[in-house]
Coordinates of C-alpha atoms in Angstrom, one line a residue:
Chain A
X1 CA 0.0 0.0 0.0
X2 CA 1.0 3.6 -0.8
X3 CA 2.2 6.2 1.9
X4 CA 3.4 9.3 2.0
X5 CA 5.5 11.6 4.8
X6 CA 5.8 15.1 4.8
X7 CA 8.8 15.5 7.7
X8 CA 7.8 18.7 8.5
X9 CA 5.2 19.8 10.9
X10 CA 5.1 23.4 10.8
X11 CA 7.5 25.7 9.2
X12 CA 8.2 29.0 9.5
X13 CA 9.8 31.7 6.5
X14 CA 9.9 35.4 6.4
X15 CA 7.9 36.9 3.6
X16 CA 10.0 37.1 0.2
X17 CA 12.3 34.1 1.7
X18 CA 11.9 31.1 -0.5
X19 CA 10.5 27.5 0.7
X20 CA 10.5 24.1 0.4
X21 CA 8.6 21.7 1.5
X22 CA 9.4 18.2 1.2
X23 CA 7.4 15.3 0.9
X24 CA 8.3 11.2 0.3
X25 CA 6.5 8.2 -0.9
X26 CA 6.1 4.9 -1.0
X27 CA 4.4 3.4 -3.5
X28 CA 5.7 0.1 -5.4
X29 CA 4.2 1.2 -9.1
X30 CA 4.0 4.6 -11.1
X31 CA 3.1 7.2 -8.8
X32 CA 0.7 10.2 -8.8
X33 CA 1.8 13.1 -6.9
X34 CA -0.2 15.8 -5.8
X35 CA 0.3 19.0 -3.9
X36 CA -2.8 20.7 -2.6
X37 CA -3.1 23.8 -0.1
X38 CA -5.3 24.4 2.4
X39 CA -6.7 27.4 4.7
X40 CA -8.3 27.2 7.6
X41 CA -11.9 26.1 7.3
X42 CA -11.9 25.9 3.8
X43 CA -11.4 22.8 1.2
X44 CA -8.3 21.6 -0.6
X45 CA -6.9 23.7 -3.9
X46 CA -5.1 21.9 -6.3
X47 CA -1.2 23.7 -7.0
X48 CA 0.4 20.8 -9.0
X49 CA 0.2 17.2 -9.7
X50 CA 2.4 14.8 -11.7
X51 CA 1.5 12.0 -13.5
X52 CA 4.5 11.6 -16.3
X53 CA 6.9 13.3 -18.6
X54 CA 9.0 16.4 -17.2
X55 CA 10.0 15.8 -13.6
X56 CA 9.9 19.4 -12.7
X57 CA 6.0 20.1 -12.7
X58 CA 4.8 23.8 -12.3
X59 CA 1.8 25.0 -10.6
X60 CA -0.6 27.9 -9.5
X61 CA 0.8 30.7 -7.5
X62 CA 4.5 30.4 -8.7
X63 CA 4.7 27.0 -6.9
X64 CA 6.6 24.3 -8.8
X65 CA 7.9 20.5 -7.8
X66 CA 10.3 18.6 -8.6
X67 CA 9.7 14.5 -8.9
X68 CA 12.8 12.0 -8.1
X69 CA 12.1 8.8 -8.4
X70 CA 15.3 7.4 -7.1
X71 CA 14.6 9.5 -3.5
X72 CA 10.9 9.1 -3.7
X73 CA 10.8 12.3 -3.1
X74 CA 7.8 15.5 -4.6
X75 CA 9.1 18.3 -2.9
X76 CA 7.2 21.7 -3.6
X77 CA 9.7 24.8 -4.1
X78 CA 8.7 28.9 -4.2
X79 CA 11.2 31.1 -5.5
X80 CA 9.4 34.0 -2.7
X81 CA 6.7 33.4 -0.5
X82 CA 3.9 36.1 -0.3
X83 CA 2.0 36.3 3.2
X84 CA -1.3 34.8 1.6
X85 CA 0.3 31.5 1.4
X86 CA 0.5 31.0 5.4
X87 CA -1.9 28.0 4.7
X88 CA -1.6 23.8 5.5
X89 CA -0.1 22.0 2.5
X90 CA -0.9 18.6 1.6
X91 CA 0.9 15.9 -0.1
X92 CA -1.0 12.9 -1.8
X93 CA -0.1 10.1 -3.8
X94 CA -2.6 8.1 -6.1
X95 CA -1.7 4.5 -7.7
X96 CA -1.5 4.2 -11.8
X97 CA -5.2 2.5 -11.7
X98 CA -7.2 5.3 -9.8
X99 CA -6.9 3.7 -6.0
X100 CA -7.3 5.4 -3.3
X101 CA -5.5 9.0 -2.7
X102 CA -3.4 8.6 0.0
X103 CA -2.6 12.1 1.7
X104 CA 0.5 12.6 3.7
X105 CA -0.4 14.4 7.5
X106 CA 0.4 18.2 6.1
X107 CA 2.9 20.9 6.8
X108 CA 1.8 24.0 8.5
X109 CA 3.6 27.0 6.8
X110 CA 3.6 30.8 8.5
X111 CA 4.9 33.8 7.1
X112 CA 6.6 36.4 8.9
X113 CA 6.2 40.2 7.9
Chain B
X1 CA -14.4 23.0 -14.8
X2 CA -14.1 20.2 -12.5
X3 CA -16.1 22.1 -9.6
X4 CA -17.5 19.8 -6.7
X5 CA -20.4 21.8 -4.5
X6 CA -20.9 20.6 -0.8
X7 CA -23.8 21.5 1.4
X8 CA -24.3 22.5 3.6
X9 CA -21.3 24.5 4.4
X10 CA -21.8 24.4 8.4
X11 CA -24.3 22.5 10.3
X12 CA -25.5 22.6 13.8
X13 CA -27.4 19.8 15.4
X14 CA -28.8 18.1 18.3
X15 CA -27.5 15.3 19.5
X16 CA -29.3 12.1 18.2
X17 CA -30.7 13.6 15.1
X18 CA -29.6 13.0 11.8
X19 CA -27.6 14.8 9.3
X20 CA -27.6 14.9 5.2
X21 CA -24.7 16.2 3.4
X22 CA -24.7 16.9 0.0
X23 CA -21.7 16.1 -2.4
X24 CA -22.1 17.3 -6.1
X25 CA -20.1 17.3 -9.3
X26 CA -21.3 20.5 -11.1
X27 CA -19.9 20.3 -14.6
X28 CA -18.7 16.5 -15.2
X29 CA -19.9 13.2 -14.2
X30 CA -18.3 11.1 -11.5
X31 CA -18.5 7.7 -11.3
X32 CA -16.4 7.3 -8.0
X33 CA -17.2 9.6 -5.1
X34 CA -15.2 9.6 -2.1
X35 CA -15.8 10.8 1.6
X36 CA -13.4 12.0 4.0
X37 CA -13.1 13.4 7.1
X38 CA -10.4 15.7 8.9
X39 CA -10.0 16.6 12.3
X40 CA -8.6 20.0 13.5
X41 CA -4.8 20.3 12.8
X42 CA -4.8 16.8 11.4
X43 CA -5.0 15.2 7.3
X44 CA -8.0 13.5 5.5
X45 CA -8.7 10.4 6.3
X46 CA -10.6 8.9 4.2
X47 CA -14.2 7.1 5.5
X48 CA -15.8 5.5 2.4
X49 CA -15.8 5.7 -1.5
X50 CA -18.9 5.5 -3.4
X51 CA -19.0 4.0 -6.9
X52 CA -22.8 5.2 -8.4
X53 CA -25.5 2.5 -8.5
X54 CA -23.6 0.4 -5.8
X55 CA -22.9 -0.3 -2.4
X56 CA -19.8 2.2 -0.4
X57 CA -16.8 0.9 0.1
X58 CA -15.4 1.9 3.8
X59 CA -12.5 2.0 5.4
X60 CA -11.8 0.1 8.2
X61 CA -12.8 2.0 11.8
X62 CA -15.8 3.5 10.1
X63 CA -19.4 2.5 10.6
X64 CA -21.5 1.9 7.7
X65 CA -24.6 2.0 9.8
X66 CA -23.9 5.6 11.0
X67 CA -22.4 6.7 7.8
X68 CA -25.2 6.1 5.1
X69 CA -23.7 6.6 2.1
X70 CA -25.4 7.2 -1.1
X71 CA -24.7 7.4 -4.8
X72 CA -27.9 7.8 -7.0
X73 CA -26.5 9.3 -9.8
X74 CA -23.1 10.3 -12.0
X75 CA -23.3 13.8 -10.1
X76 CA -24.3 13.5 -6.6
X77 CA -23.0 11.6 -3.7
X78 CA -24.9 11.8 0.0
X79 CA -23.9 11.5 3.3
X80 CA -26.2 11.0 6.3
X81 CA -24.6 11.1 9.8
X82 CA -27.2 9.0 11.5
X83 CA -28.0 9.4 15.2
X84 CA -25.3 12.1 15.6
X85 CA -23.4 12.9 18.7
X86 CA -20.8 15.5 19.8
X87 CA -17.8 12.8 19.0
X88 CA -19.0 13.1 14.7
X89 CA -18.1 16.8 15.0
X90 CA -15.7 17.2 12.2
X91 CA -15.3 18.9 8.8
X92 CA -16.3 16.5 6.0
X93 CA -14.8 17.2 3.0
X94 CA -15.8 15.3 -0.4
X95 CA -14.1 14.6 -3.2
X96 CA -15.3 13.2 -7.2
X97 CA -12.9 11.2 -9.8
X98 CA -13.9 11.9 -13.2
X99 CA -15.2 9.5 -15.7
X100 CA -12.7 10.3 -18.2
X101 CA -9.9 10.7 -15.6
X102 CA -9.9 8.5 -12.6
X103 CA -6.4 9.2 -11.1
X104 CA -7.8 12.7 -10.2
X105 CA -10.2 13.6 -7.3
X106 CA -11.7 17.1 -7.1
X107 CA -12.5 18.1 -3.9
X108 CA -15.4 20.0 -2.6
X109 CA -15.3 22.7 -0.3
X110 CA -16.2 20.9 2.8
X111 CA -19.3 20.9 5.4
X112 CA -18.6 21.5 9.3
X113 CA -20.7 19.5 11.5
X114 CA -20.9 20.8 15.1
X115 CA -23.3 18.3 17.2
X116 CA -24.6 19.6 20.7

């Protein structure tokens, strides 16, 4: 069965500073990855997802990701963070044949002024 | 495209009443539906998936009996907390695979049940 860890808890940038936010899988087939946001109360927003070709997948505001296989590994990347993306971001993997999504627990992100 | 409606947004209601949630796919047909549920500060965990015209599937843990789950059609998916009580407070957030795309789920925006 598919997992997915997102080592981070909660991380903390100053606004303009760039980010990463890592995530890792484990899934024995072709992967989907997905990266969705979330703010407080509200549902999830898709920012990227890879299913094949170009590893290095980019997404809604000025997020991008960068799939390695041999780490396992769908880490999200933002040049500069903007306040409005103090939100919870989601990781989630999905098998070739459409089984289950299998989100990873989240990383809380803040932005300092 | 690919919007998914929830309703209610936010609920209130007495303990030992039931509760109907509505999951819809606005501008596509889904044949799977899928139901989750998050706690505060915590990820989705899925409950159930919902394949129309058949029987949910659930995840272990979670009680078919209290979670009625419905699929009548390609674009709505129901959920009826049966019998509520203050421990099913939760944000329920549903989500609808395409026909044409089954690797993706769209999510809805999510209902918050508070039960007194």
């Amino acid at each position: 069965a598919q997992s997915v860890t997102q080592p981070d808890i909660h991380i903390t940038v100053s606004e303009g500073a760039s980010l990463e936010l890592r995530c890792n899988y484990s899934y024995g087939a072709t992967p989907y990855l997905f990266w969705y946001v979330q703010s407080p109360g509200q549902g999830l927003q898709l920012l990227l997802k890879y299913f094949s070709g170009d590893t290095l997948v980019q997404g809604i505001k000025g997020f991008e990701a960068e799939f390695k296989r041999s780490q396992s590994s769908f880490n999200l990347r933002k040049p500069s963070v903007h306040w409005s993306d103090a939100a919870e971001y989601f990781c989630a993997v999905v098998g070739e044949y459409g089984q289950n999504f299998v989100f990873g627990p989240g990383t809380r992100l803040s932005v300092l002024p | 495209g690919a919007v998914v409606s929830q309703h209610p947004s936010r609920v209130i209601c007495k303990s030992g009443t039931s509760v109907k949630i509505e999951c819809r796919s606005l501008d596509f047909q889904a044949t799977t539906m899928f139901w989750y549920r998050q706690f505060p500060k915590q990820s989705l965990m899925l409950m159930a998936t919902s394949n129309e015209g058949s029987k949910a599937t659930y995840e272990q843990g979670v009680e078919k009996d209290k979670f009625l789950i419905n699929h009548a059609s390609l674009t709505l998916s129901t959920l009826t907390v049966t019998s509520a009580h203050p421990e099913d407070s939760s944000f329920y957030i549903c989500s609808a695979s395409p026909t044409s795309s089954y690797n993706e789920q769209f999510f809805g925006p999510g209902t918050r049940l508070t039960v007194l």
